Amino acid sequence: MGLQQGLTSTADPERMLADLRALAELTGNERGAQRVAWTDTWAKAREWESGLLAELPVSVDVDEAGNQWATLEGESPQTLIIGSHIDSVPDGGWLDGCLGVLSALEVLRGLARNGRPPLTVKLIDWADEEGARFGLSLLGSTMTTSGLEPDYVRALRDVGGMTAGEALAAHGVEVERMAQARSRLDQAVAYIELHIEQGPVLEARDLPLGVVRGCYGTERWEVRFAGQAAHSGSTPMDQRRDSLLAAARVALEVRELARRLGGVGTTGRISSEPGIPTAVAGVSTLLVDQRHEDPEVLGELHEQAVQASRRIAAEEDVEVSWSPLFRIAPIPFDPSLIESAAAIVNDIQGTDVRLPSGPLHDAARVAEFGVPTVMLFVRSKRGLSHTKEEDTDEADLALALNALDRLVHERLAQGTRS
Amino acid sequence: MGLQQGLTSTADPERMLADLRALAELTGNERGAQRVAWTDTWAKAREWESGLLAELPVSVDVDEAGNQWATLEGESPQTLIIGSHIDSVPDGGWLDGCLGVLSALEVLRGLARNGRPPLTVKLIDWADEEGARFGLSLLGSTMTTSGLEPDYVRALRDVGGMTAGEALAAHGVEVERMAQARSRLDQAVAYIELHIEQGPVLEARDLPLGVVRGCYGTERWEVRFAGQAAHSGSTPMDQRRDSLLAAARVALEVRELARRLGGVGTTGRISSEPGIPTAVAGVSTLLVDQRHEDPEVLGELHEQAVQASRRIAAEEDVEVSWSPLFRIAPIPFDPSLIESAAAIVNDIQGTDVRLPSGPLHDAARVAEFGVPTVMLFVRSKRGLSHTKEEDTDEADLALALNALDRLVHERLAQGTRS
């Protein structure tokens, strides 16, 4: 076979870069990428993508959840899935999502030239990863795996008041049938996704590539402190029950916990009522987001934050209550695929970086569903994403394509799983 | 004369309480007092007040600034002014402002029975103390003393879009002529105002009455921190430039400074952008309000807050800038009037409490203008004001009327000033 031994790759980075630029030209403007899912621009991107796939010996179709598949039949029906999502946020960057699709396309081009691979290889373009229009990120991959109540999804509205039910139907997707896409994963034995890091870790370590160990779990809560609104001028300091200062102390504690236990902890907002300079804040609300890749440590981060908030509430003579906003367990990726990816990354850059993903990705849904999964990250400049300033050096993109190609070939060489 | 020696008072607390209740009935509803200045309800209150004054040997008129005066001619044209304001906030309490007017009216009734007093005595009902409709508090007293640009005042709009120029004209006030009211103070030798405390100090000390030393000066600033917005999940703790945490630290520092140097210090709001749980806050803004009665200490409070914010900004790797919102120097009241009032309060309740006023009052404008001024405070239940829950025990109100009456008689007995 020899595929797994090759240090060189048949994938052509120049062609991938040309594709990325062509897509940006076709579906972006001076404010950035505009491929919001369930819009004409997104459909145009899909059509362009289908045109490129039509040059290959693959069959292309869209499943019930709106995900677009390209299938290169292999010796076995067992399937290796590669890809990402071509949709973008409004005013998005030139790499988020589409890098994973167009690098997979370039890998597929190389594979297609060499006849039937040992496994069937499918390129996936997940529908609506960003959730930019209806607020539900990972929509296509979620409906394909764990699922959501169709009635709930159908009734969501965009800012113009159109329902998700109407918008999806205009693109041929019936919400109540989306879960039928699940059968597409029946033969899946591996899922590999390349994505930009969207964070500053690789840049800080001066390395182009990293292997993703899994996705952080998240504890996202609203914390409400109720004290007593009072006049800023007439209320002495020792007679105040200031909810804002309790909130400020908890925000600082959330940081200290992440520094001590690892992971990340963020207070993105403190809202106060009445929220004017002439009044002590009677009620203040924090939005707290804590993440870690170890479920036990994640639980500890949350529990210690709750305890700290109770201690602080007692000291400040205010009431505290916690309400959940979003909770998800950590999702580890496949150990064997992580080892394979790490060996290739080490070979390319002389050192092996393994990092968790803070943001969720479609890969998390696939892994959670039980398909062995791994992701490769390529360095983001200044950690920026979801903005037209998002960027990665072309040399890094070439290395990333090389790593993806070699990882796909190695997994194909490993053959079927019983 | 004997007036200054009397421990008893000719003022009748029952009649004052009946007046307060009648006014509440006439101009309030189930949500509280509705005497917003420059409205029909406010005009109705003024008309009712004029009706009560018509029973006395006083002349009643309204000056160019909309303030209503009742004049009891005395032996000397030198004038002792007593009063407060009959306007209220929307959904206001039954005492704020009108207690000062109706207690002064009751004092005036007693004086009028005894022939010509040594000094002329005027009851003042200041126009628009609350600034509830156009956002400018102390409007009548300010235009009568330090003044404001007429063009600025005239162009202010209420929530319905009507200009102050139109609204005041409907009540016979031309903005450009308001400053002419200044001549009303030409003969003023003393100004005495009774007001509810609107704070918790007297209640905490279990005492009904206090003498106001003066009004706090205020340093009110907007403090802006600029860090770097970043993804809550993908940005490690040691690579963040979190503006919200810098703001939280400064809010706590503002409290520490007031605890250490005295006065009060309040952060009423922290606003953050983008203000979502999935992003480190790139920009955060605090509203900081610091008050003290000593100009040097007030300056120190502000200066040390600025220094702390710079130190914290450096530590958090964010930028900080300060923009002024409202600044006013402390306004001390008249030492001789303070001593007289303190002696009377001590006689009534066995101890002498002197406290600064956190909120501004019309008395501050009068004192600033150069008229010897003092205020009496009567205890507020739970420190509440600007709500229909505002309350003071009737027994306390009776003591307050007694103190005001005796203070007026004592000042009259002191006679003219050269």
Short mmCIF file of C-alpha atoms in Angstrom, two decimals, chain A residues 101-393:
data_model
loop_
_atom_site.label_atom_id
_atom_site.label_comp_id
_atom_site.label_asym_id
_atom_site.label_seq_id
_atom_site.Cartn_x
_atom_site.Cartn_y
_atom_site.Cartn_z
CA VAL A 101 -14.38 21.60 3.53
CA LEU A 102 -11.90 22.71 0.87
CA SER A 103 -8.91 20.93 2.44
CA ALA A 104 -11.04 17.75 2.53
CA LEU A 105 -11.96 18.36 -1.12
CA GLU A 106 -8.28 18.60 -2.02
CA VAL A 107 -7.56 15.36 -0.12
CA LEU A 108 -10.46 13.73 -1.96
CA ARG A 109 -9.02 14.83 -5.30
CA GLY A 110 -5.80 12.99 -4.51
CA LEU A 111 -7.61 9.88 -3.31
CA ALA A 112 -9.86 9.82 -6.37
CA ARG A 113 -6.84 9.66 -8.65
CA ASN A 114 -5.69 6.41 -7.01
CA GLY A 115 -8.76 4.23 -7.56
CA ARG A 116 -10.90 2.68 -4.84
CA PRO A 117 -9.57 3.38 -1.34
CA PRO A 118 -9.74 0.64 1.34
CA LEU A 119 -12.65 2.44 3.04
CA THR A 120 -15.43 4.53 1.59
CA VAL A 121 -14.50 8.21 2.02
CA LYS A 122 -17.17 10.87 2.44
CA LEU A 123 -16.76 14.60 2.39
CA ILE A 124 -19.31 16.28 4.65
CA ASP A 125 -20.40 19.90 4.52
CA TRP A 126 -22.51 20.28 7.67
CA ALA A 127 -25.56 22.56 7.45
CA ASP A 128 -25.65 25.63 9.69
CA GLU A 129 -22.73 25.14 12.04
CA GLU A 130 -22.76 28.80 13.02
CA GLY A 131 -26.43 29.19 13.95
CA ALA A 132 -26.10 32.79 12.81
CA ARG A 133 -29.70 33.16 11.62
CA PHE A 134 -31.75 31.21 14.16
CA GLY A 135 -29.35 31.08 17.13
CA LEU A 136 -28.88 27.30 17.11
CA SER A 137 -25.27 26.45 16.35
CA LEU A 138 -24.31 22.95 15.12
CA LEU A 139 -27.85 22.56 13.75
CA GLY A 140 -27.12 20.08 10.96
CA SER A 141 -24.81 17.89 13.03
CA THR A 142 -27.07 18.05 16.08
CA MET A 143 -30.19 16.99 14.15
CA THR A 144 -28.11 14.18 12.59
CA THR A 145 -26.95 12.89 15.99
CA SER A 146 -28.55 13.75 19.35
CA GLY A 147 -31.49 15.62 17.78
CA LEU A 148 -33.80 18.39 18.97
CA GLU A 149 -37.61 18.66 19.19
CA PRO A 150 -38.79 19.50 15.65
CA ASP A 151 -41.53 21.81 17.00
CA TYR A 152 -38.93 23.80 18.89
CA VAL A 153 -36.65 24.16 15.86
CA ARG A 154 -39.45 24.95 13.43
CA ALA A 155 -40.76 27.85 15.54
CA LEU A 156 -37.45 29.71 15.89
CA ARG A 157 -37.52 33.08 14.15
CA ASP A 158 -34.83 35.18 12.49
CA VAL A 159 -34.59 38.95 13.06
CA GLY A 160 -36.98 39.50 10.14
CA GLY A 161 -39.60 37.28 11.78
CA MET A 162 -39.33 34.33 9.38
CA THR A 163 -39.52 30.94 11.08
CA ALA A 164 -36.82 28.31 10.77
CA GLY A 165 -39.51 26.01 9.42
CA GLU A 166 -40.12 28.35 6.47
CA ALA A 167 -36.45 29.17 5.87
CA LEU A 168 -35.32 25.52 5.88
CA ALA A 169 -38.23 24.49 3.65
CA ALA A 170 -37.09 27.07 1.09
CA HIS A 171 -33.84 25.04 0.94
CA GLY A 172 -35.63 21.71 0.70
CA VAL A 173 -35.32 20.72 4.36
CA GLU A 174 -38.38 19.62 6.36
CA VAL A 175 -37.63 19.96 10.05
CA GLU A 176 -39.62 16.86 11.08
CA ARG A 177 -37.53 14.71 8.73
CA MET A 178 -34.08 16.01 9.73
CA ALA A 179 -33.44 13.19 12.22
CA GLN A 180 -33.58 10.69 9.36
CA ALA A 181 -30.10 11.87 8.38
CA ARG A 182 -28.84 9.75 11.28
CA SER A 183 -28.55 6.68 9.02
CA ARG A 184 -25.72 8.46 7.21
CA LEU A 185 -23.49 7.65 10.17
CA ASP A 186 -24.32 3.93 10.27
CA GLN A 187 -21.07 2.90 8.61
CA ALA A 188 -18.89 5.68 10.01
CA VAL A 189 -15.63 4.42 11.59
CA ALA A 190 -13.77 7.73 11.76
CA TYR A 191 -14.38 11.47 11.50
CA ILE A 192 -11.52 13.91 10.88
CA GLU A 193 -11.93 17.70 10.74
CA LEU A 194 -9.36 20.42 10.12
CA HIS A 195 -10.25 23.85 11.52
CA ILE A 196 -8.54 27.09 12.39
CA GLU A 197 -7.84 27.32 16.12
CA GLN A 198 -9.83 30.56 16.66
CA GLY A 199 -7.67 31.11 19.72
CA PRO A 200 -4.15 32.28 20.56
CA VAL A 201 -2.53 29.11 21.93
CA LEU A 202 -0.60 27.94 18.86
CA GLU A 203 0.51 31.47 18.00
CA ALA A 204 1.77 31.94 21.56
CA ARG A 205 3.78 28.70 21.22
CA ASP A 206 5.01 29.73 17.76
CA LEU A 207 3.76 26.48 16.20
CA PRO A 208 1.52 26.05 13.15
CA LEU A 209 -0.35 22.84 14.08
CA GLY A 210 -2.06 21.24 17.06
CA VAL A 211 -4.05 18.09 17.75
CA VAL A 212 -7.38 18.60 19.49
CA ARG A 213 -7.91 16.29 22.47
CA GLY A 214 -11.61 17.05 22.69
CA CYS A 215 -14.05 19.83 23.37
CA TYR A 216 -14.38 21.59 26.68
CA GLY A 217 -17.49 20.96 28.68
CA THR A 218 -19.33 24.11 29.66
CA GLU A 219 -21.16 25.34 32.78
CA ARG A 220 -22.90 28.58 31.76
CA TRP A 221 -25.08 30.17 34.43
CA GLU A 222 -26.80 33.40 35.27
CA VAL A 223 -25.98 34.47 38.83
CA ARG A 224 -28.35 36.97 40.43
CA PHE A 225 -27.59 39.05 43.51
CA ALA A 226 -30.41 40.91 45.26
CA GLY A 227 -29.42 43.65 47.70
CA GLN A 228 -31.13 46.98 48.34
CA ALA A 229 -31.30 49.89 45.92
CA ALA A 230 -30.42 53.08 47.80
CA HIS A 231 -29.40 56.67 47.17
CA SER A 232 -25.69 57.02 46.29
CA GLY A 233 -25.45 60.25 48.26
CA SER A 234 -27.48 59.58 51.39
CA THR A 235 -26.56 55.96 52.16
CA PRO A 236 -23.43 55.53 54.32
CA MET A 237 -20.98 52.84 53.25
CA ASP A 238 -21.67 50.66 56.28
CA GLN A 239 -25.43 50.59 55.63
CA ARG A 240 -25.33 49.36 52.04
CA ARG A 241 -26.35 46.05 50.54
CA ASP A 242 -24.63 46.58 47.20
CA SER A 243 -25.39 43.82 44.68
CA LEU A 244 -22.89 45.14 42.12
CA LEU A 245 -19.92 44.77 44.46
CA ALA A 246 -20.95 41.19 45.28
CA ALA A 247 -21.10 40.52 41.53
CA ALA A 248 -17.68 42.14 41.01
CA ARG A 249 -16.15 39.91 43.68
CA VAL A 250 -17.62 36.77 42.12
CA ALA A 251 -16.34 37.78 38.66
CA LEU A 252 -12.83 38.00 40.12
CA GLU A 253 -13.33 34.68 41.93
CA VAL A 254 -14.33 32.99 38.65
CA ARG A 255 -10.97 33.99 37.23
CA GLU A 256 -9.07 32.80 40.30
CA LEU A 257 -10.77 29.39 40.12
CA ALA A 258 -9.72 28.90 36.49
CA ARG A 259 -6.18 29.95 37.34
CA ARG A 260 -6.09 27.45 40.19
CA LEU A 261 -7.98 24.48 38.71
CA GLY A 262 -7.31 24.99 34.99
CA GLY A 263 -9.71 25.44 32.10
CA VAL A 264 -11.26 28.86 31.54
CA GLY A 265 -13.74 31.01 33.45
CA THR A 266 -15.35 34.15 32.09
CA THR A 267 -17.80 36.78 33.26
CA GLY A 268 -18.97 38.38 30.03
CA ARG A 269 -21.46 40.80 31.56
CA ILE A 270 -22.64 42.32 34.83
CA SER A 271 -26.08 43.97 34.56
CA SER A 272 -27.39 46.14 37.38
CA GLU A 273 -30.68 47.76 38.33
CA PRO A 274 -31.45 50.60 38.47
CA GLY A 275 -28.08 50.99 36.76
CA ILE A 276 -27.68 54.73 37.35
CA PRO A 277 -24.79 56.61 39.01
CA THR A 278 -27.01 58.04 41.77
CA ALA A 279 -28.15 54.66 43.12
CA VAL A 280 -26.54 51.70 44.82
CA ALA A 281 -27.44 48.74 42.58
CA GLY A 282 -30.33 46.78 44.11
CA VAL A 283 -30.08 43.80 41.78
CA SER A 284 -27.09 42.66 39.73
CA THR A 285 -26.78 39.72 37.38
CA LEU A 286 -23.59 38.04 36.11
CA LEU A 287 -23.21 35.80 33.09
CA VAL A 288 -20.64 33.18 34.13
CA ASP A 289 -19.12 30.72 31.65
CA GLN A 290 -16.73 28.03 32.94
CA ARG A 291 -15.12 25.37 30.74
CA HIS A 292 -12.86 22.40 31.26
CA GLU A 293 -12.12 19.17 29.42
CA ASP A 294 -12.29 16.99 32.55
CA PRO A 295 -15.85 16.49 33.82
CA GLU A 296 -14.72 16.23 37.44
CA VAL A 297 -12.71 19.43 37.31
CA LEU A 298 -15.56 21.16 35.47
CA GLY A 299 -17.91 20.15 38.27
CA GLU A 300 -15.39 21.42 40.81
CA LEU A 301 -15.06 24.77 39.01
CA HIS A 302 -18.82 25.23 39.12
CA GLU A 303 -19.24 24.02 42.70
CA GLN A 304 -16.48 26.23 44.05
CA ALA A 305 -17.93 29.24 42.23
CA VAL A 306 -21.31 28.58 43.82
CA GLN A 307 -19.71 28.26 47.25
CA ALA A 308 -17.70 31.44 46.77
CA SER A 309 -20.85 33.31 45.70
CA ARG A 310 -22.64 32.16 48.87
CA ARG A 311 -19.77 33.24 51.09
CA ILE A 312 -19.59 36.62 49.34
CA ALA A 313 -23.38 37.04 49.46
CA ALA A 314 -23.31 36.47 53.22
CA GLU A 315 -20.46 38.96 53.66
CA GLU A 316 -22.23 41.57 51.53
CA ASP A 317 -25.67 40.92 53.09
CA VAL A 318 -27.29 40.16 49.73
CA GLU A 319 -29.20 37.17 48.35
CA VAL A 320 -27.73 34.98 45.59
CA SER A 321 -29.35 32.55 43.16
CA TRP A 322 -27.99 30.56 40.19
CA SER A 323 -29.96 29.70 37.02
CA PRO A 324 -28.51 27.45 34.30
CA LEU A 325 -28.19 28.86 30.77
CA PHE A 326 -26.24 26.10 28.96
CA ARG A 327 -24.54 22.99 30.25
CA ILE A 328 -22.66 20.38 28.23
CA ALA A 329 -20.29 17.65 29.35
CA PRO A 330 -16.72 17.57 28.02
CA ILE A 331 -16.39 15.52 24.83
CA PRO A 332 -13.08 13.62 24.46
CA PHE A 333 -11.84 12.68 21.01
CA ASP A 334 -10.61 9.22 19.99
CA PRO A 335 -7.29 8.21 21.66
CA SER A 336 -6.05 6.22 18.67
CA LEU A 337 -6.79 9.00 16.17
CA ILE A 338 -5.20 11.53 18.57
CA GLU A 339 -2.00 9.43 18.66
CA SER A 340 -1.92 9.12 14.86
CA ALA A 341 -2.48 12.85 14.44
CA ALA A 342 0.12 13.71 17.08
CA ALA A 343 2.75 11.57 15.35
CA ILE A 344 2.14 13.33 12.05
CA VAL A 345 2.14 16.80 13.64
CA ASN A 346 5.36 15.93 15.47
CA ASP A 347 6.88 14.82 12.20
CA ILE A 348 5.91 18.07 10.50
CA GLN A 349 6.91 20.63 13.13
CA GLY A 350 9.25 18.72 15.42
CA THR A 351 6.97 18.87 18.42
CA ASP A 352 3.59 17.55 19.37
CA VAL A 353 0.98 19.97 20.71
CA ARG A 354 -2.29 18.61 22.07
CA LEU A 355 -4.89 21.11 23.15
CA PRO A 356 -8.58 21.17 24.02
CA SER A 357 -11.03 23.10 21.91
CA GLY A 358 -12.83 25.86 23.79
CA PRO A 359 -15.46 26.43 21.08
CA LEU A 360 -17.78 23.58 20.16
CA HIS A 361 -17.53 22.07 16.67
CA ASP A 362 -19.62 19.66 14.60
CA ALA A 363 -16.89 17.14 15.47
CA ALA A 364 -18.09 17.25 19.08
CA ARG A 365 -21.57 16.06 18.05
CA VAL A 366 -20.07 13.28 15.94
CA ALA A 367 -17.77 12.16 18.76
CA GLU A 368 -20.60 12.33 21.30
CA PHE A 369 -22.63 10.12 18.95
CA GLY A 370 -19.89 7.46 19.14
CA VAL A 371 -17.91 7.88 15.94
CA PRO A 372 -14.12 7.90 16.60
CA THR A 373 -13.18 11.51 15.99
CA VAL A 374 -10.21 13.85 15.94
CA MET A 375 -9.60 17.43 14.88
CA LEU A 376 -6.51 19.24 13.67
CA PHE A 377 -6.08 22.92 14.49
CA VAL A 378 -4.02 25.34 12.47
CA ARG A 379 -2.73 28.55 14.01
CA SER A 380 -4.94 31.68 13.92
CA LYS A 381 -3.29 35.09 13.74
CA ARG A 382 -4.00 37.03 16.97
CA GLY A 383 -6.59 34.36 17.81
CA LEU A 384 -9.18 36.29 15.80
CA SER A 385 -12.21 34.67 14.18
CA HIS A 386 -15.79 35.62 13.25
CA THR A 387 -14.37 38.79 11.70
CA LYS A 388 -12.85 39.57 8.32
CA GLU A 389 -9.55 40.07 10.16
CA GLU A 390 -9.41 36.30 10.72
CA ASP A 391 -6.21 35.05 9.06
CA THR A 392 -3.62 32.28 8.86
CA ASP A 393 -0.36 32.31 6.91
#
